[in-house]
Amino acid sequence: MKLYNFFRSGTSHRLRIALNLKGLTTEYVAVDLRTEAHLKAEFKAINPQGLVPALALDDGRMLIQSPAIIEWLEERHPSPALLPADPEDRARVRALAAIVGCDIHPINNRRILETLRKQFGADETTVNAWCAAWIGDGFDAIEALLAADAKRGAFCFGDAPTLADVYLVPQVESARRFKVDLTRWPLIAAVDAACGQLEAFRRAAPAAQPDA
Amino acid sequence: MKLYNFFRSGTSHRLRIALNLKGLTTEYVAVDLRTEAHLKAEFKAINPQGLVPALALDDGRMLIQSPAIIEWLEERHPSPALLPADPEDRARVRALAAIVGCDIHPINNRRILETLRKQFGADETTVNAWCAAWIGDGFDAIEALLAADAKRGAFCFGDAPTLADVYLVPQVESARRFKVDLTRWPLIAAVDAACGQLEAFRRAAPAAQPDA
């Protein structure tokens, strides 16, 4: 498989973690968002949406959108499982992931921040405050949900990494980049630290990628 | 089951469609976003994220985040299926849904538009242009993906509604509200019209809700 991605993209980062947890290797194809390689015709032929990541299967089919690709991974490569067995537990894990995947990450995306800079004249302080606000709202919700889960171990759900951790860790990384003070969310910080002990997470980190 | 929702919320709308397609009935609990009922302590005790929709199960458990709730519906109430059987086809349908669920809807959310108005002084023309830009980007991608699918029938995938239609129709409704000209996307408009023939979609429409 060929993984079209960018070292610093949060959606690429989460997919790299999921691939590593599943023990799968891919050919790394860097798409440089800084030079807008993702908006060129060559990449749009791969993904008409012009976003990373995209995963080219060996039969030539192309998968796009990290939430769809990660669910596909879970279906085609079920072990180790990134979702629990019980449907209501699965809904809980998917909800934690969706708070990041729908309500934090897309709003702090490169294209949104570029629009704030170019059309609304936002400076870096304003951009960081924008990101911090949405990260804060989402992390407050996640922290409350983690605190309410009496059966929880070192990770977002139970004693092993799930989809929720796969989504959370890149968002914590991004929060650090936007200079967000993480001390407000001790449970999230502890989950991030637990994940940081695992090789699958360490190898997926932006700084560990060839295009970093 | 009790459905906490708001007639005009796109995420509530998509969940209502999915519930109707599955033939499930719920008790409708309106949460009025206009008076910020979703931000009050009473609703935050139901959903710490302070967003609709939320689905209270009969055993008292609470499900939040429409993508998680809809996947749960598919697992607990598999018939009629909203996802095809083949994993790569499922990935395609989920990707179409995620373009709306991650990259269009959350960016045009009420809380984002309120921030643009209050912190960036955006007027209604600017707000509509903001929404139109992200809807346009996403719809361009969806239109290209629909055009590339030679096996497609009247819906986003195949001959029956799937998750992709469940997400797309509320986004088309929202595009109309933001005065976006839909003639640029004839395939999307045709899918919307096909869905509009179905009772499950008609009964889920914002205008058909008790709080409208």
Tab-separated table of N, CA and C in Angstrom, chain A residues 61-115:
chain	number	residue	atom	x	y	z
A	61	ARG	N	-7.073	0.550	-6.083
A	61	ARG	CA	-8.148	1.348	-5.511
A	61	ARG	C	-7.582	2.367	-4.522
A	62	MET	N	-8.249	3.501	-4.422
A	62	MET	CA	-7.763	4.586	-3.580
A	62	MET	C	-8.774	4.836	-2.466
A	63	LEU	N	-8.302	4.827	-1.238
A	63	LEU	CA	-9.173	5.173	-0.111
A	63	LEU	C	-8.816	6.580	0.364
A	64	ILE	N	-9.844	7.371	0.663
A	64	ILE	CA	-9.615	8.726	1.179
A	64	ILE	C	-10.406	8.922	2.468
A	65	GLN	N	-10.120	10.017	3.135
A	65	GLN	CA	-10.766	10.414	4.392
A	65	GLN	C	-10.346	9.485	5.544
A	66	SER	N	-9.542	10.013	6.448
A	66	SER	CA	-8.992	9.169	7.522
A	66	SER	C	-10.056	8.414	8.329
A	67	PRO	N	-11.226	9.003	8.658
A	67	PRO	CA	-12.198	8.195	9.426
A	67	PRO	C	-12.645	6.959	8.645
A	68	ALA	N	-12.825	7.117	7.325
A	68	ALA	CA	-13.242	5.984	6.492
A	68	ALA	C	-12.118	4.968	6.353
A	69	ILE	N	-10.889	5.447	6.218
A	69	ILE	CA	-9.754	4.521	6.049
A	69	ILE	C	-9.521	3.735	7.339
A	70	ILE	N	-9.656	4.409	8.477
A	70	ILE	CA	-9.398	3.727	9.752
A	70	ILE	C	-10.481	2.679	10.035
A	71	GLU	N	-11.740	2.969	9.696
A	71	GLU	CA	-12.800	1.951	9.835
A	71	GLU	C	-12.529	0.779	8.875
A	72	TRP	N	-12.030	1.080	7.694
A	72	TRP	CA	-11.673	0.025	6.734
A	72	TRP	C	-10.559	-0.856	7.301
A	73	LEU	N	-9.549	-0.208	7.899
A	73	LEU	CA	-8.459	-0.972	8.532
A	73	LEU	C	-9.016	-1.935	9.567
A	74	GLU	N	-9.953	-1.422	10.390
A	74	GLU	CA	-10.545	-2.244	11.445
A	74	GLU	C	-11.311	-3.429	10.858
A	75	GLU	N	-11.915	-3.237	9.681
A	75	GLU	CA	-12.684	-4.323	9.067
A	75	GLU	C	-11.783	-5.332	8.348
A	76	ARG	N	-10.778	-4.833	7.648
A	76	ARG	CA	-9.904	-5.721	6.877
A	76	ARG	C	-8.794	-6.335	7.730
A	77	HIS	N	-8.411	-5.652	8.801
A	77	HIS	CA	-7.311	-6.111	9.665
A	77	HIS	C	-7.782	-6.019	11.116
A	78	PRO	N	-8.716	-6.898	11.504
A	78	PRO	CA	-9.400	-6.716	12.797
A	78	PRO	C	-8.513	-6.882	14.037
A	79	SER	N	-7.322	-7.443	13.874
A	79	SER	CA	-6.521	-7.696	15.077
A	79	SER	C	-5.177	-6.961	15.009
A	80	PRO	N	-4.753	-6.249	16.056
A	80	PRO	CA	-5.483	-5.976	17.298
A	80	PRO	C	-6.625	-5.002	17.062
A	81	ALA	N	-7.722	-5.208	17.786
A	81	ALA	CA	-8.918	-4.394	17.602
A	81	ALA	C	-8.709	-2.980	18.137
A	82	LEU	N	-9.178	-1.997	17.401
A	82	LEU	CA	-9.140	-0.604	17.856
A	82	LEU	C	-10.510	-0.145	18.347
A	83	LEU	N	-11.474	-1.061	18.297
A	83	LEU	CA	-12.803	-0.789	18.848
A	83	LEU	C	-13.173	-1.951	19.761
A	84	PRO	N	-13.850	-1.663	20.894
A	84	PRO	CA	-14.287	-2.764	21.762
A	84	PRO	C	-15.384	-3.572	21.092
A	85	ALA	N	-15.816	-4.660	21.721
A	85	ALA	CA	-16.794	-5.567	21.094
A	85	ALA	C	-18.230	-5.082	21.274
A	86	ASP	N	-18.554	-4.546	22.419
A	86	ASP	CA	-19.925	-4.141	22.750
A	86	ASP	C	-20.336	-2.882	21.973
A	87	PRO	N	-21.509	-2.916	21.294
A	87	PRO	CA	-21.907	-1.767	20.464
A	87	PRO	C	-21.972	-0.431	21.215
A	88	GLU	N	-22.438	-0.443	22.468
A	88	GLU	CA	-22.520	0.828	23.197
A	88	GLU	C	-21.112	1.315	23.565
A	89	ASP	N	-20.199	0.375	23.868
A	89	ASP	CA	-18.806	0.765	24.110
A	89	ASP	C	-18.164	1.301	22.826
A	90	ARG	N	-18.490	0.684	21.715
A	90	ARG	CA	-17.964	1.166	20.426
A	90	ARG	C	-18.454	2.593	20.164
A	91	ALA	N	-19.729	2.840	20.484
A	91	ALA	CA	-20.281	4.187	20.287
A	91	ALA	C	-19.545	5.195	21.171
A	92	ARG	N	-19.185	4.783	22.372
A	92	ARG	CA	-18.453	5.684	23.267
A	92	ARG	C	-17.076	6.025	22.695
A	93	VAL	N	-16.370	4.994	22.233
A	93	VAL	CA	-15.034	5.213	21.663
A	93	VAL	C	-15.126	6.065	20.393
A	94	ARG	N	-16.106	5.738	19.550
A	94	ARG	CA	-16.262	6.529	18.313
A	94	ARG	C	-16.657	7.980	18.622
A	95	ALA	N	-17.423	8.183	19.685
A	95	ALA	CA	-17.799	9.564	20.041
A	95	ALA	C	-16.570	10.353	20.477
A	96	LEU	N	-15.715	9.740	21.290
A	96	LEU	CA	-14.470	10.422	21.702
A	96	LEU	C	-13.638	10.773	20.468
A	97	ALA	N	-13.554	9.834	19.545
A	97	ALA	CA	-12.800	10.095	18.311
A	97	ALA	C	-13.452	11.215	17.498
A	98	ALA	N	-14.795	11.212	17.432
A	98	ALA	CA	-15.493	12.205	16.606
A	98	ALA	C	-15.375	13.613	17.193
A	99	ILE	N	-15.254	13.721	18.504
A	99	ILE	CA	-15.057	15.063	19.087
A	99	ILE	C	-13.798	15.681	18.483
A	100	VAL	N	-12.741	14.888	18.374
A	100	VAL	CA	-11.518	15.377	17.712
A	100	VAL	C	-11.730	15.489	16.201
A	101	GLY	N	-12.239	14.422	15.611
A	101	GLY	CA	-12.276	14.316	14.155
A	101	GLY	C	-13.257	15.265	13.488
A	102	CYS	N	-14.347	15.615	14.190
A	102	CYS	CA	-15.331	16.534	13.607
A	102	CYS	C	-15.237	17.928	14.225
A	103	ASP	N	-15.090	18.007	15.536
A	103	ASP	CA	-15.315	19.296	16.201
A	103	ASP	C	-14.047	20.022	16.638
A	104	ILE	N	-12.893	19.403	16.508
A	104	ILE	CA	-11.654	20.139	16.807
A	104	ILE	C	-10.815	20.253	15.540
A	105	HIS	N	-10.339	19.121	15.035
A	105	HIS	CA	-9.325	19.167	13.980
A	105	HIS	C	-9.716	19.963	12.733
A	106	PRO	N	-10.913	19.718	12.146
A	106	PRO	CA	-11.204	20.385	10.856
A	106	PRO	C	-11.261	21.903	10.956
A	107	ILE	N	-11.529	22.401	12.154
A	107	ILE	CA	-11.693	23.856	12.331
A	107	ILE	C	-10.331	24.529	12.456
A	108	ASN	N	-9.315	23.735	12.792
A	108	ASN	CA	-7.956	24.270	12.957
A	108	ASN	C	-7.037	23.836	11.819
A	109	ASN	N	-7.683	23.349	10.782
A	109	ASN	CA	-6.997	22.882	9.599
A	109	ASN	C	-6.227	23.999	8.912
A	110	ARG	N	-5.210	23.622	8.173
A	110	ARG	CA	-4.399	24.588	7.442
A	110	ARG	C	-5.253	25.532	6.576
A	111	ARG	N	-6.213	24.960	5.823
A	111	ARG	CA	-6.986	25.799	4.889
A	111	ARG	C	-7.850	26.817	5.623
A	112	ILE	N	-8.333	26.449	6.821
A	112	ILE	CA	-9.146	27.389	7.601
A	112	ILE	C	-8.252	28.519	8.126
A	113	LEU	N	-7.104	28.152	8.652
A	113	LEU	CA	-6.209	29.169	9.227
A	113	LEU	C	-5.696	30.112	8.137
A	114	GLU	N	-5.441	29.561	6.955
A	114	GLU	CA	-5.014	30.413	5.831
A	114	GLU	C	-6.119	31.420	5.469
A	115	THR	N	-7.361	30.971	5.518
A	115	THR	CA	-8.486	31.876	5.232
A	115	THR	C	-8.589	32.969	6.302
